[in-house]
mmCIF file of C-alpha atoms in Angstrom:
data_model
loop_
_atom_site.group_PDB
_atom_site.id
_atom_site.type_symbol
_atom_site.label_atom_id
_atom_site.label_comp_id
_atom_site.label_asym_id
_atom_site.label_seq_id
_atom_site.Cartn_x
_atom_site.Cartn_y
_atom_site.Cartn_z
ATOM 1 C CA UNK A 1 71.913 158.731 163.848
ATOM 2 C CA UNK A 2 73.562 157.317 160.841
ATOM 3 C CA UNK A 3 76.909 156.669 162.310
ATOM 4 C CA UNK A 4 77.451 154.049 164.898
ATOM 5 C CA UNK A 5 80.449 154.229 167.110
ATOM 6 C CA UNK A 6 82.348 151.080 166.497
ATOM 7 C CA UNK A 7 83.428 149.067 169.467
ATOM 8 C CA UNK A 8 87.071 149.545 170.235
ATOM 9 C CA UNK A 9 88.969 146.353 169.988
ATOM 10 C CA UNK A 10 91.129 146.199 173.037
ATOM 11 C CA UNK A 11 94.139 144.012 173.178
ATOM 12 C CA UNK A 12 94.496 142.142 176.408
ATOM 13 C CA UNK A 13 97.680 140.605 177.663
ATOM 14 C CA UNK A 14 97.754 136.906 177.049
ATOM 15 C CA UNK A 15 99.317 136.255 180.403
ATOM 16 C CA UNK A 16 97.463 138.353 182.918
ATOM 17 C CA UNK A 17 94.414 139.416 180.862
ATOM 18 C CA UNK A 18 94.873 143.103 181.625
ATOM 19 C CA UNK A 19 95.246 145.683 178.904
ATOM 20 C CA UNK A 20 98.966 145.603 178.231
ATOM 21 C CA UNK A 21 99.550 149.104 179.518
ATOM 22 C CA UNK A 22 98.567 147.901 182.979
ATOM 23 C CA UNK A 23 100.759 144.832 182.933
ATOM 24 C CA UNK A 24 103.386 146.666 184.918
ATOM 25 C CA UNK A 25 100.865 146.965 187.735
ATOM 26 C CA UNK A 26 99.524 143.473 187.236
ATOM 27 C CA UNK A 27 99.978 140.426 189.375
ATOM 28 C CA UNK A 28 103.137 139.291 187.709
ATOM 29 C CA UNK A 29 104.902 141.670 185.412
ATOM 30 C CA UNK A 30 107.874 139.399 184.969
ATOM 31 C CA UNK A 31 105.794 136.693 183.410
ATOM 32 C CA UNK A 32 104.075 139.132 181.093
ATOM 33 C CA UNK A 33 107.319 140.452 179.707
ATOM 34 C CA UNK A 34 107.892 137.861 176.989
ATOM 35 C CA UNK A 35 104.342 138.336 175.758
ATOM 36 C CA UNK A 36 104.692 142.082 175.793
ATOM 37 C CA UNK A 37 107.908 142.051 173.851
ATOM 38 C CA UNK A 38 106.331 139.910 171.224
ATOM 39 C CA UNK A 39 102.962 141.610 170.909
ATOM 40 C CA UNK A 40 103.277 145.236 171.902
ATOM 41 C CA UNK A 41 106.929 146.097 171.566
ATOM 42 C CA UNK A 42 106.267 149.823 171.315
ATOM 43 C CA UNK A 43 104.515 150.115 174.648
ATOM 44 C CA UNK A 44 107.465 149.422 176.853
ATOM 45 C CA UNK A 45 110.519 150.513 174.893
ATOM 46 C CA UNK A 46 112.731 149.846 177.876
ATOM 47 C CA UNK A 47 111.765 146.232 177.927
ATOM 48 C CA UNK A 48 112.724 145.603 174.369
ATOM 49 C CA UNK A 49 116.006 147.318 174.893
ATOM 50 C CA UNK A 50 116.638 145.234 177.939
ATOM 51 C CA UNK A 51 115.766 142.082 176.104
ATOM 52 C CA UNK A 52 117.967 142.992 173.193
ATOM 53 C CA UNK A 53 120.866 143.619 175.473
ATOM 54 C CA UNK A 54 120.352 140.284 177.064
ATOM 55 C CA UNK A 55 120.227 138.629 173.698
ATOM 56 C CA UNK A 56 123.367 140.378 172.672
ATOM 57 C CA UNK A 57 125.090 139.324 175.837
ATOM 58 C CA UNK A 58 124.013 135.805 175.309
ATOM 59 C CA UNK A 59 125.204 135.787 171.758
ATOM 60 C CA UNK A 60 128.552 137.044 172.877
ATOM 61 C CA UNK A 61 128.755 134.346 175.468
ATOM 62 C CA UNK A 62 127.912 131.756 172.940
ATOM 63 C CA UNK A 63 130.571 132.927 170.609
ATOM 64 C CA UNK A 64 133.033 132.593 173.395
ATOM 65 C CA UNK A 65 132.324 129.141 174.598
ATOM 66 C CA UNK A 66 130.673 127.214 171.824
ATOM 67 C CA UNK A 67 132.559 125.510 169.160
ATOM 68 C CA UNK A 68 129.774 123.187 168.108
ATOM 69 C CA UNK A 69 126.869 124.630 166.172
ATOM 70 C CA UNK A 70 124.121 123.576 168.594
ATOM 71 C CA UNK A 71 124.670 126.753 170.598
ATOM 72 C CA UNK A 72 121.623 128.663 169.380
ATOM 73 C CA UNK A 73 119.340 125.929 170.525
ATOM 74 C CA UNK A 74 120.328 125.887 174.144
ATOM 75 C CA UNK A 75 120.269 129.650 174.315
ATOM 76 C CA UNK A 76 116.561 129.573 173.682
ATOM 77 C CA UNK A 77 116.004 126.977 176.346
ATOM 78 C CA UNK A 78 117.822 128.913 179.019
ATOM 79 C CA UNK A 79 115.875 132.073 178.298
ATOM 80 C CA UNK A 80 112.612 130.373 179.148
ATOM 81 C CA UNK A 81 111.545 131.578 182.571
ATOM 82 C CA UNK A 82 111.989 129.119 185.338
ATOM 83 C CA UNK A 83 108.842 127.810 186.859
ATOM 84 C CA UNK A 84 108.374 129.398 190.197
ATOM 85 C CA UNK A 85 107.413 127.023 192.911
ATOM 86 C CA UNK A 86 106.098 129.599 195.319
ATOM 87 C CA UNK A 87 102.521 130.558 194.927
ATOM 88 C CA UNK A 88 102.045 134.259 194.606
ATOM 89 C CA UNK A 89 99.381 136.051 196.490
ATOM 90 C CA UNK A 90 97.651 138.992 194.866
ATOM 91 C CA UNK A 91 99.812 141.998 195.469
ATOM 92 C CA UNK A 92 103.006 140.181 194.659
ATOM 93 C CA UNK A 93 103.543 138.877 198.136
ATOM 94 C CA UNK A 94 104.964 135.426 198.358
ATOM 95 C CA UNK A 95 102.933 133.082 200.459
ATOM 96 C CA UNK A 96 104.756 131.831 203.456
ATOM 97 C CA UNK A 97 105.005 128.169 204.026
ATOM 98 C CA UNK A 98 102.834 127.109 206.887
ATOM 99 C CA UNK A 99 104.828 126.249 209.952
ATOM 100 C CA UNK A 100 103.910 122.968 211.458
ATOM 101 C CA UNK A 101 102.893 123.626 214.985
ATOM 102 C CA UNK A 102 100.051 123.077 217.359
ATOM 103 C CA UNK A 103 98.891 126.111 219.248
ATOM 104 C CA UNK A 104 96.852 125.752 222.395
ATOM 105 C CA UNK A 105 94.998 128.665 223.828
ATOM 106 C CA UNK A 106 92.795 129.055 226.839
ATOM 107 C CA UNK A 107 89.896 131.416 226.397
ATOM 108 C CA UNK A 108 88.084 132.551 229.500
ATOM 109 C CA UNK A 109 84.364 132.577 229.230
ATOM 110 C CA UNK A 110 81.959 133.800 231.909
ATOM 111 C CA UNK A 111 84.786 134.565 234.314
ATOM 112 C CA UNK A 112 85.289 131.108 235.730
ATOM 113 C CA UNK A 113 84.598 128.910 232.767
ATOM 114 C CA UNK A 114 86.885 128.474 229.886
ATOM 115 C CA UNK A 115 87.415 126.927 226.531
ATOM 116 C CA UNK A 116 90.629 125.436 225.285
ATOM 117 C CA UNK A 117 91.218 125.870 221.594
ATOM 118 C CA UNK A 118 93.617 123.712 219.711
ATOM 119 C CA UNK A 119 94.861 124.998 216.394
ATOM 120 C CA UNK A 120 97.045 123.459 213.819
ATOM 121 C CA UNK A 121 96.485 119.763 214.397
ATOM 122 C CA UNK A 122 95.460 119.332 210.791
ATOM 123 C CA UNK A 123 98.983 120.254 209.725
ATOM 124 C CA UNK A 124 100.162 116.945 211.099
ATOM 125 C CA UNK A 125 97.658 114.982 209.098
ATOM 126 C CA UNK A 126 95.266 114.538 211.971
ATOM 127 C CA UNK A 127 91.617 114.307 211.134
ATOM 128 C CA UNK A 128 89.985 117.048 213.132
ATOM 129 C CA UNK A 129 86.645 115.363 213.598
ATOM 130 C CA UNK A 130 88.338 112.272 214.991
ATOM 131 C CA UNK A 131 90.566 114.358 217.168
ATOM 132 C CA UNK A 132 87.684 116.287 218.665
ATOM 133 C CA UNK A 133 85.898 113.072 219.464
ATOM 134 C CA UNK A 134 88.950 111.661 221.168
ATOM 135 C CA UNK A 135 89.512 114.822 223.123
ATOM 136 C CA UNK A 136 85.923 114.905 224.225
ATOM 137 C CA UNK A 137 86.078 111.334 225.364
ATOM 138 C CA UNK A 138 89.311 111.704 227.210
ATOM 139 C CA UNK A 139 88.314 114.808 229.123
ATOM 140 C CA UNK A 140 84.627 114.011 229.318
ATOM 141 C CA UNK A 141 83.657 117.396 227.935
ATOM 142 C CA UNK A 142 82.212 118.848 224.838
ATOM 143 C CA UNK A 143 84.664 119.180 222.003
ATOM 144 C CA UNK A 144 83.879 120.431 218.567
ATOM 145 C CA UNK A 145 85.483 121.462 215.353
ATOM 146 C CA UNK A 146 84.789 125.094 214.635
ATOM 147 C CA UNK A 147 85.746 127.475 211.933
ATOM 148 C CA UNK A 148 88.279 129.775 213.463
ATOM 149 C CA UNK A 149 89.402 133.118 212.148
ATOM 150 C CA UNK A 150 90.446 133.250 208.520
ATOM 151 C CA UNK A 151 88.736 130.065 207.455
ATOM 152 C CA UNK A 152 90.895 127.818 209.516
ATOM 153 C CA UNK A 153 89.433 125.012 211.495
ATOM 154 C CA UNK A 154 90.223 124.512 215.113
ATOM 155 C CA UNK A 155 89.017 122.336 217.910
ATOM 156 C CA UNK A 156 87.226 123.902 220.823
ATOM 157 C CA UNK A 157 87.193 121.900 224.020
ATOM 158 C CA UNK A 158 85.113 122.986 226.951
ATOM 159 C CA UNK A 159 86.953 123.462 230.166
ATOM 160 C CA UNK A 160 90.538 124.062 231.051
ATOM 161 C CA UNK A 161 92.425 121.059 229.861
ATOM 162 C CA UNK A 162 95.689 122.717 229.141
ATOM 163 C CA UNK A 163 97.380 120.846 231.978
ATOM 164 C CA UNK A 164 97.515 117.488 230.311
ATOM 165 C CA UNK A 165 96.499 118.059 226.766
ATOM 166 C CA UNK A 166 100.140 118.080 225.725
ATOM 167 C CA UNK A 167 100.697 114.614 226.991
ATOM 168 C CA UNK A 168 97.512 113.445 225.411
ATOM 169 C CA UNK A 169 98.401 114.874 222.020
ATOM 170 C CA UNK A 170 101.869 113.414 221.966
ATOM 171 C CA UNK A 171 100.559 110.040 223.049
ATOM 172 C CA UNK A 172 97.674 109.744 220.645
ATOM 173 C CA UNK A 173 99.465 111.209 217.656
ATOM 174 C CA UNK A 174 103.122 110.282 217.788
ATOM 175 C CA UNK A 175 103.689 112.358 214.671
ATOM 176 C CA UNK A 176 103.312 115.490 216.707
ATOM 177 C CA UNK A 177 106.566 116.273 218.476
ATOM 178 C CA UNK A 178 106.330 117.944 221.836
ATOM 179 C CA UNK A 179 108.617 120.687 220.624
ATOM 180 C CA UNK A 180 106.076 121.940 218.144
ATOM 181 C CA UNK A 181 103.330 122.404 220.680
ATOM 182 C CA UNK A 182 102.889 125.924 221.945
ATOM 183 C CA UNK A 183 100.747 127.596 224.550
ATOM 184 C CA UNK A 184 99.508 131.119 224.266
ATOM 185 C CA UNK A 185 99.947 132.937 227.543
ATOM 186 C CA UNK A 186 99.279 136.645 227.808
ATOM 187 C CA UNK A 187 99.375 136.891 224.066
ATOM 188 C CA UNK A 188 102.813 135.336 223.860
ATOM 189 C CA UNK A 189 103.745 132.030 222.441
ATOM 190 C CA UNK A 190 105.337 129.757 225.017
ATOM 191 C CA UNK A 191 106.677 126.361 224.061
ATOM 192 C CA UNK A 192 105.069 123.564 226.008
ATOM 193 C CA UNK A 193 108.131 121.435 226.286
ATOM 194 C CA UNK B 1 83.489 145.165 196.085
ATOM 195 C CA UNK B 2 84.391 142.614 193.484
ATOM 196 C CA UNK B 3 87.707 141.870 195.065
ATOM 197 C CA UNK B 4 86.608 138.379 195.731
ATOM 198 C CA UNK B 5 83.879 137.438 193.411
ATOM 199 C CA UNK B 6 83.181 134.140 191.832
ATOM 200 C CA UNK B 7 80.323 132.275 190.326
ATOM 201 C CA UNK B 8 79.596 130.900 193.763
ATOM 202 C CA UNK B 9 78.195 134.209 194.833
ATOM 203 C CA UNK B 10 75.513 134.134 192.220
ATOM 204 C CA UNK B 11 72.490 133.041 194.121
ATOM 205 C CA UNK B 12 69.975 132.987 191.295
ATOM 206 C CA UNK B 13 69.950 133.793 187.670
ATOM 207 C CA UNK B 14 66.889 133.908 185.552
ATOM 208 C CA UNK B 15 65.725 135.163 182.272
ATOM 209 C CA UNK B 16 63.723 138.277 182.872
ATOM 210 C CA UNK B 17 60.334 139.216 181.604
ATOM 211 C CA UNK B 18 60.064 141.343 178.519
ATOM 212 C CA UNK B 19 58.755 144.221 180.558
ATOM 213 C CA UNK B 20 61.686 144.123 182.948
ATOM 214 C CA UNK B 21 63.984 143.799 180.017
ATOM 215 C CA UNK B 22 62.503 146.931 178.542
ATOM 216 C CA UNK B 23 62.950 148.735 181.805
ATOM 217 C CA UNK B 24 66.597 147.770 182.036
ATOM 218 C CA UNK B 25 67.213 148.896 178.485
ATOM 219 C CA UNK B 26 65.512 152.145 179.152
ATOM 220 C CA UNK B 27 67.430 152.927 182.285
ATOM 221 C CA UNK B 28 70.706 152.043 180.603
ATOM 222 C CA UNK B 29 69.844 154.261 177.668
ATOM 223 C CA UNK B 30 68.992 157.069 180.011
ATOM 224 C CA UNK B 31 72.162 156.703 182.004
ATOM 225 C CA UNK B 32 74.429 156.399 178.994
ATOM 226 C CA UNK B 33 73.066 158.389 176.071
ATOM 227 C CA UNK B 34 76.269 157.732 174.200
ATOM 228 C CA UNK B 35 75.435 154.091 174.180
ATOM 229 C CA UNK B 36 72.074 154.455 172.529
ATOM 230 C CA UNK B 37 73.069 153.889 168.906
ATOM 231 C CA UNK B 38 74.801 150.665 169.773
ATOM 232 C CA UNK B 39 72.416 149.476 172.393
ATOM 233 C CA UNK B 40 70.870 147.051 169.963
ATOM 234 C CA UNK B 41 74.272 145.522 169.388
ATOM 235 C CA UNK B 42 75.037 145.182 173.042
ATOM 236 C CA UNK B 43 71.635 144.065 174.176
ATOM 237 C CA UNK B 44 70.035 142.448 171.150
ATOM 238 C CA UNK B 45 66.290 142.534 171.390
ATOM 239 C CA UNK B 46 66.012 138.965 170.319
ATOM 240 C CA UNK B 47 68.454 137.230 172.539
ATOM 241 C CA UNK B 48 67.374 136.578 176.095
ATOM 242 C CA UNK B 49 68.508 138.896 178.814
ATOM 243 C CA UNK B 50 69.506 137.208 182.013
ATOM 244 C CA UNK B 51 69.723 138.885 185.357
ATOM 245 C CA UNK B 52 71.908 137.200 187.914
ATOM 246 C CA UNK B 53 71.282 138.030 191.509
ATOM 247 C CA UNK B 54 74.307 137.898 193.710
ATOM 248 C CA UNK B 55 75.119 138.494 197.311
ATOM 249 C CA UNK B 56 75.271 142.018 198.670
ATOM 250 C CA UNK B 57 72.289 143.274 196.667
ATOM 251 C CA UNK B 58 74.163 142.973 193.454
ATOM 252 C CA UNK B 59 72.594 142.372 190.095
ATOM 253 C CA UNK B 60 74.441 141.394 186.969
ATOM 254 C CA UNK B 61 72.954 141.784 183.525
ATOM 255 C CA UNK B 62 74.090 139.025 181.247
ATOM 256 C CA UNK B 63 73.713 138.536 177.535
ATOM 257 C CA UNK B 64 74.906 135.250 176.136
ATOM 258 C CA UNK B 65 76.424 134.523 179.523
ATOM 259 C CA UNK B 66 78.702 137.529 179.319
ATOM 260 C CA UNK B 67 78.272 140.001 182.160
ATOM 261 C CA UNK B 68 77.702 143.433 180.674
ATOM 262 C CA UNK B 69 76.220 145.586 183.396
ATOM 263 C CA UNK B 70 75.972 145.507 187.136
ATOM 264 C CA UNK B 71 73.954 147.425 189.635
ATOM 265 C CA UNK B 72 73.780 147.648 193.382
ATOM 266 C CA UNK B 73 70.583 147.954 195.355
ATOM 267 C CA UNK B 74 68.603 148.997 192.282
ATOM 268 C CA UNK B 75 71.105 151.773 191.743
ATOM 269 C CA UNK B 76 72.230 152.865 188.318
ATOM 270 C CA UNK B 77 73.440 150.250 185.909
ATOM 271 C CA UNK B 78 77.140 150.361 185.339
ATOM 272 C CA UNK B 79 79.009 148.704 182.504
ATOM 273 C CA UNK B 80 81.685 146.182 183.210
ATOM 274 C CA UNK B 81 85.206 147.224 182.335
ATOM 275 C CA UNK B 82 85.356 144.947 179.340
ATOM 276 C CA UNK B 83 82.341 146.703 177.906
ATOM 277 C CA UNK B 84 83.658 150.113 178.841
ATOM 278 C CA UNK B 85 86.904 149.387 177.043
ATOM 279 C CA UNK B 86 84.922 148.755 173.909
ATOM 280 C CA UNK B 87 82.922 151.950 174.205
ATOM 281 C CA UNK B 88 85.185 154.200 176.226
ATOM 282 C CA UNK B 89 83.269 157.407 175.752
ATOM 283 C CA UNK B 90 79.978 156.524 177.343
ATOM 284 C CA UNK B 91 80.896 157.524 180.855
ATOM 285 C CA UNK B 92 82.249 160.617 182.483
ATOM 286 C CA UNK B 93 85.927 160.215 183.114
ATOM 287 C CA UNK B 94 88.110 161.039 186.033
ATOM 288 C CA UNK B 95 91.816 160.581 185.837
ATOM 289 C CA UNK B 96 94.128 159.615 188.635
ATOM 290 C CA UNK B 97 97.834 160.177 188.755
ATOM 291 C CA UNK B 98 100.352 157.474 188.191
ATOM 292 C CA UNK B 99 101.078 156.877 191.827
ATOM 293 C CA UNK B 100 97.507 155.909 192.493
ATOM 294 C CA UNK B 101 97.283 153.183 189.886
ATOM 295 C CA UNK B 102 98.859 150.574 192.068
ATOM 296 C CA UNK B 103 96.392 151.121 194.856
ATOM 297 C CA UNK B 104 93.351 151.371 192.660
ATOM 298 C CA UNK B 105 94.254 148.065 191.088
ATOM 299 C CA UNK B 106 94.419 146.591 194.548
ATOM 300 C CA UNK B 107 90.875 147.730 195.158
ATOM 301 C CA UNK B 108 91.395 150.951 197.059
ATOM 302 C CA UNK B 109 88.886 153.743 196.814
ATOM 303 C CA UNK B 110 89.975 156.791 194.921
ATOM 304 C CA UNK B 111 91.188 159.553 197.173
ATOM 305 C CA UNK B 112 90.771 163.187 196.249
ATOM 306 C CA UNK B 113 94.454 164.139 196.101
ATOM 307 C CA UNK B 114 95.046 161.518 193.404
ATOM 308 C CA UNK B 115 92.491 163.253 191.237
ATOM 309 C CA UNK B 116 93.584 166.829 191.851
ATOM 310 C CA UNK B 117 97.328 166.375 191.522
ATOM 311 C CA UNK B 118 99.059 167.313 188.252
ATOM 312 C CA UNK B 119 98.699 163.813 186.874
ATOM 313 C CA UNK B 120 94.996 163.669 187.561
ATOM 314 C CA UNK B 121 92.125 165.230 185.723
ATOM 315 C CA UNK B 122 88.583 166.037 186.667
ATOM 316 C CA UNK B 123 85.464 166.446 184.640
ATOM 317 C CA UNK B 124 83.925 169.514 186.225
ATOM 318 C CA UNK B 125 80.407 168.414 185.482
ATOM 319 C CA UNK B 126 80.526 165.279 187.531
ATOM 320 C CA UNK B 127 77.993 165.340 190.313
ATOM 321 C CA UNK B 128 78.042 163.336 193.495
ATOM 322 C CA UNK B 129 76.667 159.815 193.363
ATOM 323 C CA UNK B 130 77.233 159.164 189.709
ATOM 324 C CA UNK B 131 79.061 156.312 188.069
ATOM 325 C CA UNK B 132 82.343 157.347 186.499
ATOM 326 C CA UNK B 133 85.164 155.725 184.639
ATOM 327 C CA UNK B 134 88.523 155.980 186.328
ATOM 328 C CA UNK B 135 91.304 156.582 183.865
ATOM 329 C CA UNK B 136 94.972 156.828 184.666
ATOM 330 C CA UNK B 137 97.764 159.183 183.838
ATOM 331 C CA UNK B 138 99.453 158.164 180.626
ATOM 332 C CA UNK B 139 97.120 155.247 180.028
ATOM 333 C CA UNK B 140 94.595 154.851 177.333
ATOM 334 C CA UNK B 141 92.089 152.542 178.930
ATOM 335 C CA UNK B 142 89.988 152.803 182.022
ATOM 336 C CA UNK B 143 91.277 150.954 185.028
ATOM 337 C CA UNK B 144 88.261 151.092 187.287
ATOM 338 C CA UNK B 145 84.644 152.017 187.547
ATOM 339 C CA UNK B 146 83.623 154.080 190.487
ATOM 340 C CA UNK B 147 80.746 155.825 192.091
ATOM 341 C CA UNK B 148 81.436 159.368 193.121
ATOM 342 C CA UNK B 149 81.063 160.288 196.753
ATOM 343 C CA UNK B 150 81.206 163.995 196.146
ATOM 344 C CA UNK B 151 80.891 166.241 193.153
ATOM 345 C CA UNK B 152 83.932 167.234 191.170
ATOM 346 C CA UNK B 153 83.795 170.687 192.651
ATOM 347 C CA UNK B 154 83.821 169.302 196.145
ATOM 348 C CA UNK B 155 86.679 167.006 195.304
ATOM 349 C CA UNK B 156 88.649 170.037 194.251
ATOM 350 C CA UNK B 157 87.592 172.120 197.203
ATOM 351 C CA UNK B 158 87.944 169.568 199.962
ATOM 352 C CA UNK B 159 90.808 167.608 198.456
ATOM 353 C CA UNK B 160 90.813 165.093 201.233
ATOM 354 C CA UNK B 161 89.510 161.608 201.820
ATOM 355 C CA UNK B 162 87.582 159.340 199.543
ATOM 356 C CA UNK B 163 86.357 161.008 196.385
ATOM 357 C CA UNK B 164 85.169 158.019 194.448
ATOM 358 C CA UNK B 165 84.176 154.610 195.625
ATOM 359 C CA UNK B 166 85.952 151.922 193.702
ATOM 360 C CA UNK B 167 83.387 149.425 192.531
ATOM 361 C CA UNK B 168 84.997 147.448 189.808
ATOM 362 C CA UNK B 169 88.639 147.454 188.786
ATOM 363 C CA UNK B 170 91.000 145.603 186.529
ATOM 364 C CA UNK B 171 91.768 142.083 187.546
ATOM 365 C CA UNK B 172 89.136 141.858 190.240
ATOM 366 C CA UNK B 173 86.681 139.028 190.514
ATOM 367 C CA UNK B 174 84.224 140.412 187.994
ATOM 368 C CA UNK B 175 86.987 141.124 185.521
ATOM 369 C CA UNK B 176 88.190 137.579 185.735
ATOM 370 C CA UNK B 177 84.707 136.275 185.210
ATOM 371 C CA UNK B 178 84.529 136.642 181.480
ATOM 372 C CA UNK B 179 81.639 134.293 181.180
ATOM 373 C CA UNK B 180 79.110 133.116 183.644
ATOM 374 C CA UNK B 181 77.509 129.811 182.950
#
């Protein structure tokens, strides 16, 4: 074979690394837009039009309310996209801010034995290993830090200690208000206070 | 399967013996005859070929730290999307309609109706259990690499359920891993 197929040079979006035609399905189309307008204006004709309209609108505005010549400069600054504080999850969903609360759940094991799990203490800046030690000491049972579902750590305490764990938590860690402690009863969240 | 993939999942990578290297080259050449003239460019004989073993019976073939091919359980070698974009015509192509793009890019398997609808296109010769490139309606580049579950004829006839397993798609973990050091 004399002829070698040459590798196709594919342009990838500078923002999301996808081929530009897939930017619209990418993680953050909005952020890609400036890059797209600059580098592949013919791919999304609508975008360019949109941008031009915006520019035009801006120019008109400037004409209206600027008398000093520095107008063009601040127009450019305002068109820069604002930094978004929220972290985006893949799929465009915005991550919810974690609610600060302690959830206590009793899990029955072997019919008459149970385990009390405490979730969410770490949100109050409590060191889980310390907390499990304290809990174990106070109730004279085994208490351990375990990886709960979805990579979250929780404390498992042997035995049913739900009766006075609330008091204990509020006493040992004053940062934890009683109002943010919840029990799970029959799959429902019940405030402890 | 590469939805979450990072260098942490590479359990071992080592330079392979010349004989293994030859075997890999041969099986790639067999699988992708269109690639043969450029095989020397992609896998230079001189430079060392590295095979990275990862979790889930996955092997990555690396040249100069760039992942080029992957295979599962000693299955066929499949090019990564970056490589496929460079040589788009080496694989059989299936095309999905526009509505499916969103889901494929989120890692969904390719369902039959997306291939048979007006926006989709099927290569009649595709058999079951072969690697294919997934193209999209109105797009020029492949958006995923899949492994067919049924033959093209079956896809047309049954027109229900998963037609192609989505192995590797744009913006998944392997895509983001341009280099592996």
